[in-house]
GROMACS .gro file of C-alpha atoms in nm:
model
  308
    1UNK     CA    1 -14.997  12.584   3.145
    2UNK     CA    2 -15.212  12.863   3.322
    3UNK     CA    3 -15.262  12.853   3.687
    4UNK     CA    4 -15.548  12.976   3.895
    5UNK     CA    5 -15.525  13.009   4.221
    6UNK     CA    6 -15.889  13.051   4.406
    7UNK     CA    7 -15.854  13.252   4.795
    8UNK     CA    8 -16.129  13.169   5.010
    9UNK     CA    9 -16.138  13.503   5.261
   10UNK     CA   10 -16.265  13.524   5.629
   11UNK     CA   11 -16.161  13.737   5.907
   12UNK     CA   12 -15.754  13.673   5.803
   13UNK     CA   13 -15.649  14.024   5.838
   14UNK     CA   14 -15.374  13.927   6.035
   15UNK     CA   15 -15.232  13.666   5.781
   16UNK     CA   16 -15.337  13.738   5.396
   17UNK     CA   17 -15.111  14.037   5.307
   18UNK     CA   18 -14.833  13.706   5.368
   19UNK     CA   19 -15.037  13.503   5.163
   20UNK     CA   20 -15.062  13.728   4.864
   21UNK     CA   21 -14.712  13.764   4.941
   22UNK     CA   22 -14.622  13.424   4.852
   23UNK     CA   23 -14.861  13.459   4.526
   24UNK     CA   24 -14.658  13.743   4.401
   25UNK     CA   25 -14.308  13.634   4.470
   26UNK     CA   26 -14.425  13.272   4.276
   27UNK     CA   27 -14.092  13.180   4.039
   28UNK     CA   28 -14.374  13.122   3.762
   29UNK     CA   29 -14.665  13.402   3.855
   30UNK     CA   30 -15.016  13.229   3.803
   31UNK     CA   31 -15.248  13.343   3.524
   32UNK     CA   32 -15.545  13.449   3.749
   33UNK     CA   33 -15.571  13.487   4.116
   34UNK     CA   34 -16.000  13.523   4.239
   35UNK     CA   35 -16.026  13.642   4.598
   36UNK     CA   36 -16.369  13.551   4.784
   37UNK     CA   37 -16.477  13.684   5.060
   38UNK     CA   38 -16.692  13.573   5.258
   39UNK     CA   39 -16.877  13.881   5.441
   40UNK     CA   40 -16.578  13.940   5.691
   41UNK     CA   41 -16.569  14.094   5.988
   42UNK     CA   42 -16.213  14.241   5.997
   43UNK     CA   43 -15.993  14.446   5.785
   44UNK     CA   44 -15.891  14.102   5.555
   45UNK     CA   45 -16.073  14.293   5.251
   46UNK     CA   46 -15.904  14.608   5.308
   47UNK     CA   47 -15.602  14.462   5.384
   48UNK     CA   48 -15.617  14.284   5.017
   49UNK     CA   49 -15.775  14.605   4.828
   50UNK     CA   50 -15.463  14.796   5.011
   51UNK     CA   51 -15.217  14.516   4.908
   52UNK     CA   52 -15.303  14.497   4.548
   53UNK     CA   53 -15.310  14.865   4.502
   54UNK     CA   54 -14.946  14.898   4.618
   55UNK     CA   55 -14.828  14.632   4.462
   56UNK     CA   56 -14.984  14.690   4.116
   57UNK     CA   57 -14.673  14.611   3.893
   58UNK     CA   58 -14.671  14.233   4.054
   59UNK     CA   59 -15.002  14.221   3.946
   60UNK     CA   60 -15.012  14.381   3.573
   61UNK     CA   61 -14.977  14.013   3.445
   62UNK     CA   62 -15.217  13.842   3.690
   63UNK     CA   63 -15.602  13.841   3.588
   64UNK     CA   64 -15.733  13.952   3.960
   65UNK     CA   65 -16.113  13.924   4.040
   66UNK     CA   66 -16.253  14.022   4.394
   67UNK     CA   67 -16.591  13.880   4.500
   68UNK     CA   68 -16.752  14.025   4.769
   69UNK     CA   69 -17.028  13.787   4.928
   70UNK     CA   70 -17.365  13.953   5.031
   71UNK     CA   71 -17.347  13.764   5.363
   72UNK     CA   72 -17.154  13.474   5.522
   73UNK     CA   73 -17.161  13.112   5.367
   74UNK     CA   74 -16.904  12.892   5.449
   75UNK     CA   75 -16.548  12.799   5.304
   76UNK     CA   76 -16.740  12.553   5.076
   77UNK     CA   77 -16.956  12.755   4.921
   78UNK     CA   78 -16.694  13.064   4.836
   79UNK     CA   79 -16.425  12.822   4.679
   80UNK     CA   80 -16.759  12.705   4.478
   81UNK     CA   81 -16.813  13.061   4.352
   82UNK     CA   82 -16.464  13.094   4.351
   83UNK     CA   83 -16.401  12.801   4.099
   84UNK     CA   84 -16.667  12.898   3.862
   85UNK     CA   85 -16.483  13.277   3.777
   86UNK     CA   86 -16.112  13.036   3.704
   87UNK     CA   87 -16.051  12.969   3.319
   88UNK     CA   88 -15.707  12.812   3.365
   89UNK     CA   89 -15.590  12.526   3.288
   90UNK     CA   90 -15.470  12.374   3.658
   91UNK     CA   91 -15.672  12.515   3.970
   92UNK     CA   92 -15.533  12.519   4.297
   93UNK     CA   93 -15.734  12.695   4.632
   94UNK     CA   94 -15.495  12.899   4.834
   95UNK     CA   95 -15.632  12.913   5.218
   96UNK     CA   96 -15.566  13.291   5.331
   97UNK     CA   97 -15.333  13.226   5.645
   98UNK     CA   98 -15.126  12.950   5.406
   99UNK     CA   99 -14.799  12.989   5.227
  100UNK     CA  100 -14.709  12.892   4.906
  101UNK     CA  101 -14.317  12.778   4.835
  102UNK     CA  102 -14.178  13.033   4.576
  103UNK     CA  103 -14.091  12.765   4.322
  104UNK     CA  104 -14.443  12.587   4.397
  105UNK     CA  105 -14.631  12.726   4.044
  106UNK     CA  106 -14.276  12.637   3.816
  107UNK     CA  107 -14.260  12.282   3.965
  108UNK     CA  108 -14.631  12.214   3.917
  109UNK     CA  109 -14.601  12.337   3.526
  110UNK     CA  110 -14.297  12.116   3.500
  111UNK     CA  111 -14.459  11.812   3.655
  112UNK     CA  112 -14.790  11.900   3.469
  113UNK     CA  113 -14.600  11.962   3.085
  114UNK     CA  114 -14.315  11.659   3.139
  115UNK     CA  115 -14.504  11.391   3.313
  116UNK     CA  116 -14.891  11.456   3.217
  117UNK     CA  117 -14.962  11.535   3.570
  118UNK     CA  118 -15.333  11.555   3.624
  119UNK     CA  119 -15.366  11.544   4.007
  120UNK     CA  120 -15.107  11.682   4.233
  121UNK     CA  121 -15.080  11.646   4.598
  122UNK     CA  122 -14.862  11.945   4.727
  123UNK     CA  123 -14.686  11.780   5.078
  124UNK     CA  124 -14.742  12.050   5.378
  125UNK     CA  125 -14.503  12.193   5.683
  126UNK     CA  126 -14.728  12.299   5.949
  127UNK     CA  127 -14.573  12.616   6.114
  128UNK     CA  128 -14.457  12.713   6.387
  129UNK     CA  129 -14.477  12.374   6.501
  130UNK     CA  130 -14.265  12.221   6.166
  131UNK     CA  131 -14.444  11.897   6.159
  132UNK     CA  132 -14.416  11.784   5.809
  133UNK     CA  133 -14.644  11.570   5.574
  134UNK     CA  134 -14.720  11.344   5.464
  135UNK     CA  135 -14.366  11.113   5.578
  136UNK     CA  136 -14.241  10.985   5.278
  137UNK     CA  137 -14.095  10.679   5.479
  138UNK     CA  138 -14.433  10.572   5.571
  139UNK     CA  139 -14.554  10.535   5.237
  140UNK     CA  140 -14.294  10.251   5.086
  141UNK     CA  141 -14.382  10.059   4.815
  142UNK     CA  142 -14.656  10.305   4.651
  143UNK     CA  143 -14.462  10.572   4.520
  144UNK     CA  144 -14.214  10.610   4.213
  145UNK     CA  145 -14.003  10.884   4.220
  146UNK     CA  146 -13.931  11.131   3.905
  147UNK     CA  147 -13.775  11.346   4.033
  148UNK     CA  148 -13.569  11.452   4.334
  149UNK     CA  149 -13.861  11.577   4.537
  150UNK     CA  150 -14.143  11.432   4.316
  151UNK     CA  151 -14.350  11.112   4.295
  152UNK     CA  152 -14.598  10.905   4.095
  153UNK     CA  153 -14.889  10.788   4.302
  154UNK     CA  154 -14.872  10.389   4.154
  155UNK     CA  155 -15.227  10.281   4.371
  156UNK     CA  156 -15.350  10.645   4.430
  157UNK     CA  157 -15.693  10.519   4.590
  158UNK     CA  158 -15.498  10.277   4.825
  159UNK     CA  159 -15.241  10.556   4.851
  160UNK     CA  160 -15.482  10.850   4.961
  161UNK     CA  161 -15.658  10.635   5.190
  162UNK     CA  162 -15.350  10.543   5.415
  163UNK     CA  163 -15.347  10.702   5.749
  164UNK     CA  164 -14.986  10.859   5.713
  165UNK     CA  165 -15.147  11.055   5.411
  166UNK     CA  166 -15.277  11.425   5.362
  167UNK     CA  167 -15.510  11.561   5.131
  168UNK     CA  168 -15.703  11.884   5.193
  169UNK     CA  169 -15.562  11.978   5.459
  170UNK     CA  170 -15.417  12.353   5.388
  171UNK     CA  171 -15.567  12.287   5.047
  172UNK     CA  172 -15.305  12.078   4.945
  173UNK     CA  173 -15.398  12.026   4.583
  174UNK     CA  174 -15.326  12.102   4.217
  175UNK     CA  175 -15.571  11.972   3.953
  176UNK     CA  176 -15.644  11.997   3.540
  177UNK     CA  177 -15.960  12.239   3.547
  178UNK     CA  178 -16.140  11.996   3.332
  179UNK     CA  179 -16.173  11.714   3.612
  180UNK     CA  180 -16.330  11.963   3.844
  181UNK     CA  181 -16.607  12.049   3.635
  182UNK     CA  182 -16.905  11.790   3.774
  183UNK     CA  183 -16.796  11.825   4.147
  184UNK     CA  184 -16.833  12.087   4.408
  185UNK     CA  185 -16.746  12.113   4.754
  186UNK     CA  186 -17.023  12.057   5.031
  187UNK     CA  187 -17.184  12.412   5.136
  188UNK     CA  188 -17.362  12.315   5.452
  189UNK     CA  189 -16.989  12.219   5.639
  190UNK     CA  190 -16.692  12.390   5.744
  191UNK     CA  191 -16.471  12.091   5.879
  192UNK     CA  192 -16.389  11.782   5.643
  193UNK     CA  193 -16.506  11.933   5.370
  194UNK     CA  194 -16.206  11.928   5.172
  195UNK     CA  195 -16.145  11.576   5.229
  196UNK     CA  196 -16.488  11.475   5.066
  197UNK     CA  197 -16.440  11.686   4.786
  198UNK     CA  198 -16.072  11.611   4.651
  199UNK     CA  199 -16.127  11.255   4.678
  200UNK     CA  200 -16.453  11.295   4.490
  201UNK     CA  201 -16.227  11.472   4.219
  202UNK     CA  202 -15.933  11.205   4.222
  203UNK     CA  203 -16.186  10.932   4.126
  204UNK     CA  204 -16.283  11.131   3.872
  205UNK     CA  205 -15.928  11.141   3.745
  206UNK     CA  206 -15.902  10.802   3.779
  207UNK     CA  207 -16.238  10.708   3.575
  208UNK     CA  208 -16.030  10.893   3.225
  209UNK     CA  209 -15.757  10.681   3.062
  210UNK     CA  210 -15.365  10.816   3.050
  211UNK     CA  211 -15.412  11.059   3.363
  212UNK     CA  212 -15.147  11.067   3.645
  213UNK     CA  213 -15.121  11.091   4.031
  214UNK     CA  214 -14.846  11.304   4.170
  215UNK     CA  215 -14.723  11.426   4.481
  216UNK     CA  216 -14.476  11.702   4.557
  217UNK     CA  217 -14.246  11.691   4.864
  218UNK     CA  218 -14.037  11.937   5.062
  219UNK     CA  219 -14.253  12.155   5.207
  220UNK     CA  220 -14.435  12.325   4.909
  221UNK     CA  221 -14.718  12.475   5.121
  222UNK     CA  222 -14.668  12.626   5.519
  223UNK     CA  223 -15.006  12.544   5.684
  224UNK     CA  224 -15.042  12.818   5.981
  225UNK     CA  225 -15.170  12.655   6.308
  226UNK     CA  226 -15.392  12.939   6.397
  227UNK     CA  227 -15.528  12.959   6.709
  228UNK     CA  228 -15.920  12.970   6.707
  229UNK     CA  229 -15.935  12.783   6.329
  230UNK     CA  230 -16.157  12.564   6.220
  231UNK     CA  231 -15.954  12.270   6.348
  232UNK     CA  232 -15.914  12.423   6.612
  233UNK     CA  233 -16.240  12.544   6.812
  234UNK     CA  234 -16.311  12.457   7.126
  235UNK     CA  235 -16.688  12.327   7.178
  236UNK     CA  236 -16.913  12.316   7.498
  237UNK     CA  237 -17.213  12.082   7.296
  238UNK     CA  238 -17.109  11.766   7.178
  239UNK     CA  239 -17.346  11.824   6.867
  240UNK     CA  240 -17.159  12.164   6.744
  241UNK     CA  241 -16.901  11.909   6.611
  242UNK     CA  242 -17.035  11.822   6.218
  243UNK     CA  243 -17.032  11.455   6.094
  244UNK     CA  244 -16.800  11.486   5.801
  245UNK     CA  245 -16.968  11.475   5.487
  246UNK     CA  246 -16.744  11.202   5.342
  247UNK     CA  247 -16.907  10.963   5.618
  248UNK     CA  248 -17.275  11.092   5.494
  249UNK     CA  249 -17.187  11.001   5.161
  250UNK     CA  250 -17.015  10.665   5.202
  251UNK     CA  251 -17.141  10.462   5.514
  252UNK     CA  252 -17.338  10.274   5.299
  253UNK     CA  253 -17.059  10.224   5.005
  254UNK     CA  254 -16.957   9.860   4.977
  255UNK     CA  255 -16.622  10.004   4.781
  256UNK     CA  256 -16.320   9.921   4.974
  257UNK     CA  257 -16.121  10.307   4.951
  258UNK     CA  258 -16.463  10.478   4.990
  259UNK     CA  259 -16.445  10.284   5.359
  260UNK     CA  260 -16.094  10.266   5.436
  261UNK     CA  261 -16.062  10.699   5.351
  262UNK     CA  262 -16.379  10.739   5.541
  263UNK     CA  263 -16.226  10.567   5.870
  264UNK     CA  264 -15.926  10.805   5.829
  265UNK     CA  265 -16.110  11.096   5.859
  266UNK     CA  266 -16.367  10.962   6.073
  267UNK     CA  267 -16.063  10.861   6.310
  268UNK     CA  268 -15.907  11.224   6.243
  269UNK     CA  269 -16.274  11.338   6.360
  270UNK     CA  270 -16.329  11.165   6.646
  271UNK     CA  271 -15.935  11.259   6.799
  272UNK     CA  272 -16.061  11.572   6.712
  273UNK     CA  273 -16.405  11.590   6.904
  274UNK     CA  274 -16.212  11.410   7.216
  275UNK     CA  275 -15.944  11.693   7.208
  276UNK     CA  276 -16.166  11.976   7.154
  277UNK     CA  277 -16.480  11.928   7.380
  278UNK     CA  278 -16.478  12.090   7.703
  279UNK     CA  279 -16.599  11.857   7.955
  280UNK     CA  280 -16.586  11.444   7.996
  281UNK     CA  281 -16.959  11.466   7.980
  282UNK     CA  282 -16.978  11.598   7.640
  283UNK     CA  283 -16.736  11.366   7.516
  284UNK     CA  284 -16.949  11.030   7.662
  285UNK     CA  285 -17.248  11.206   7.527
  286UNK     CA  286 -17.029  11.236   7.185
  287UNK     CA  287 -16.959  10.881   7.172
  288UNK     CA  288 -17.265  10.710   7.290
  289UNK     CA  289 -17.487  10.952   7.009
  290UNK     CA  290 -17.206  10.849   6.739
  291UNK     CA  291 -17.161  10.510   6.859
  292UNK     CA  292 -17.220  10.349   6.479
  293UNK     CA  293 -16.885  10.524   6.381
  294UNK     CA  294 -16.717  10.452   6.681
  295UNK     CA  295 -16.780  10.044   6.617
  296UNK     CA  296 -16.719  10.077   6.232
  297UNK     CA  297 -16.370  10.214   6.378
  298UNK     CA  298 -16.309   9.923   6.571
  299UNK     CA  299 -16.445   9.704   6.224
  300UNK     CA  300 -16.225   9.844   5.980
  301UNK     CA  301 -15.890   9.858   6.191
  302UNK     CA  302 -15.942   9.498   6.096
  303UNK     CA  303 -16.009   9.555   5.784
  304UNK     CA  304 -15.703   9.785   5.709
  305UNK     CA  305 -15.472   9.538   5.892
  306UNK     CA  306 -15.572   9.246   5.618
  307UNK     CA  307 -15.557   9.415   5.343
  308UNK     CA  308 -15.192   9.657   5.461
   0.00000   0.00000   0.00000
C-alpha cells in the first residue's frame, strides 16, 4: 500500500522540523508527503524548505509537493487542497507540531494488507502532559482484538460516539483514499472541524459492503499541547467561540449516532467555552445565547444512559 501523508502548515516554526522528523525516520517511509501552507507568518516554510534540502537522501523515495497559499484560509481548507494533490492509496493528515510513532506507517500497511482495514483510528499520547487515549478499559464489549495493540471496531457508529473516544483530535486517522473522495472538511471553521469531517467519512465506509473499522493503540501519534492552539485560545467575546459544524449539520437529524456524537462534541465544546472565556459574564452570556444546546445536553444524557 502507498501512504500519503497531507501537512497542514501555520506559524509551527518551532515544532515542524520534529514533525518531518518523525516522517523521515517512519520504519515504512510513505509514498508522498504534500506540505500546505497556509500564508504563515514565521519561519515554518523556511524551516521545511531548509529541512528537506539537508535531508535530501531521506527524501529521494518520497514524492514531496509544497503548496504555498496566496493568503490565509483555515486548517480546513489547506488539508482540502492538500488532499486533492495525494494519489495514494491510504491518506492520513499529519498536524505540524504532532508526532508520528516510527513503526506507525508499517503497522497501518500490515493492518490495511492482513485485515482489509479501511478506517483506522490511530490512539494519541498528549505530551508533556502523557494523558493517553482513548482508554481501552472504557470501551469493553465493542472491540475485538487482532493483534497485540490492535482492534476491530464491532459497532463503530456506537463506538465513535462514546464519550471515552477520540477521533480528530491530532488528526488521528488513516483512511483508503477512495472513501474520501465525496467529502471535504468545513472551510469556514477552525475548531471541531475534524470531528465533522471523519465521521462524515466513517459513514461513508460503513455505507460499502466488506470494509473494516480499526483502531491502533499504544501511543502511535504524540499530540503537542501547545500553548496558544486552537484548543487552546483564550477569548474575551463569548461569540469568538464557533458552533461546531457537526451541530449545524445534525440538530435536526432524527439518527441516533448523528445525536449521541454531536452531544460529545457539543459537551467537549461547551467545557471548552467555560474554560477558555475570560470573565463569568461572558460565560452567562455564552449559555443563555446557546441555551438550545445546553438543554439538548441535559436531553440526551438521558438518552445515552438508556441506550449504554
Amino acid at each position: 500500500m502507498n501512504f500519503s501523508i497531507v501537512i497542514p502548515l501555520y506559524n509551527k516554526a518551532p515544532y515542524v522540523e520534529d514533525t518531518l522528523l518523525s516522517v523521515i525516520n517512519q520504519t515504512k517511509l510513505p509514498y508522498e508527503l504534500i506540505i500546505v501552507d497556509d500564508k504563515s507568518t514565521d519561519e515554518s516554510l523556511q524551516i521545511v524548505k531548509a529541512f528537506l534540502d539537508e535531508n535530501s537522501p531521506q527524501f529521494k523515495d518520497i514524492r514531496v509537493e509544497i503548496i504555498e497559499l496566496k493568503e490565509n484560509c483555515g486548517p480546513g481548507f489547506a488539508r482540502n487542497i492538500g488532499f486533492k494533490k495525494t494519489s495514494g492509496d491510504f491518506i492520513s493528515f499529519l498536524d505540524a507540531d504532532d508526532l508520528y510513532h516510527p513503526q506507525l506507517i508499517q503497522k497501518a500497511n500490515q493492518l490495511a494488507l492482513k485485515h482489509h482495514v479501511d478506517f483506522l483510528v490511530i490512539g494519541i499520547q498528549l505530551f508533556p502532559s502523557n494523558i493517553e487515549r482513548p482508554k481501552i478499559s472504557k470501551l469493553n464489549g465493542v472491540l475485538t482484538p487482532i493483534t497485540s495493540d490492535a482492534y476491530l471496531l464491532d459497532q463503530p457508529l456506537k463506538t465513535i460516539s462514546s464519550h471515552e473516544f477520540v477521533m480528530g483530535t491530532g488528526s488521528n486517522v488513516f483512511v483508503k483514499r477512495k472513501w474520501m473522495d465525496s467529502t471535504s472538511y468545513v472551510e469556514n471553521a477552525s475548531f471541531n472541524e475534524a470531528n465533522d469531517f471523519w465521521y462524515r467519512v466513517l459513514k461513508v465506509v460503513l455505507n460499502n459492503k466488506n470494509t473494516f473499522v480499526a483502531l491502533l493503540m499504544d501511543n502511535h501519534i504524540r499530540v503537542r499541547e501547545v500553548q496558544g492552539s486552537l484548543s487552546r485560545l483564550k477569548y474575551s467575546n463569548w461569540n469568538q467561540i464557533e458552533v461546531p459544524p457537526i451541530y449545524i449539520r445534525n440538530h435536526k437529524s432524527t439518527n441516533r449516532y448523528d445525536r449521541l456524537l454531536m452531544n460529545v462534541i457539543c459537551n467537549r465544546w461547551i467545557k471548552h467555552a467555560m474554560k477558555n472565556l475570560s470573565s463569568k459574564r461572558q460565560k452567562l452570556i455564552f449559555i443563555f445565547k446557546h441555551r438550545a444546546i445546553f438543554l439538548e445536553q441535559l436531553y440526551y444524557f438521558f438518552l445515552r444512559a438508556i441506550y449504554k
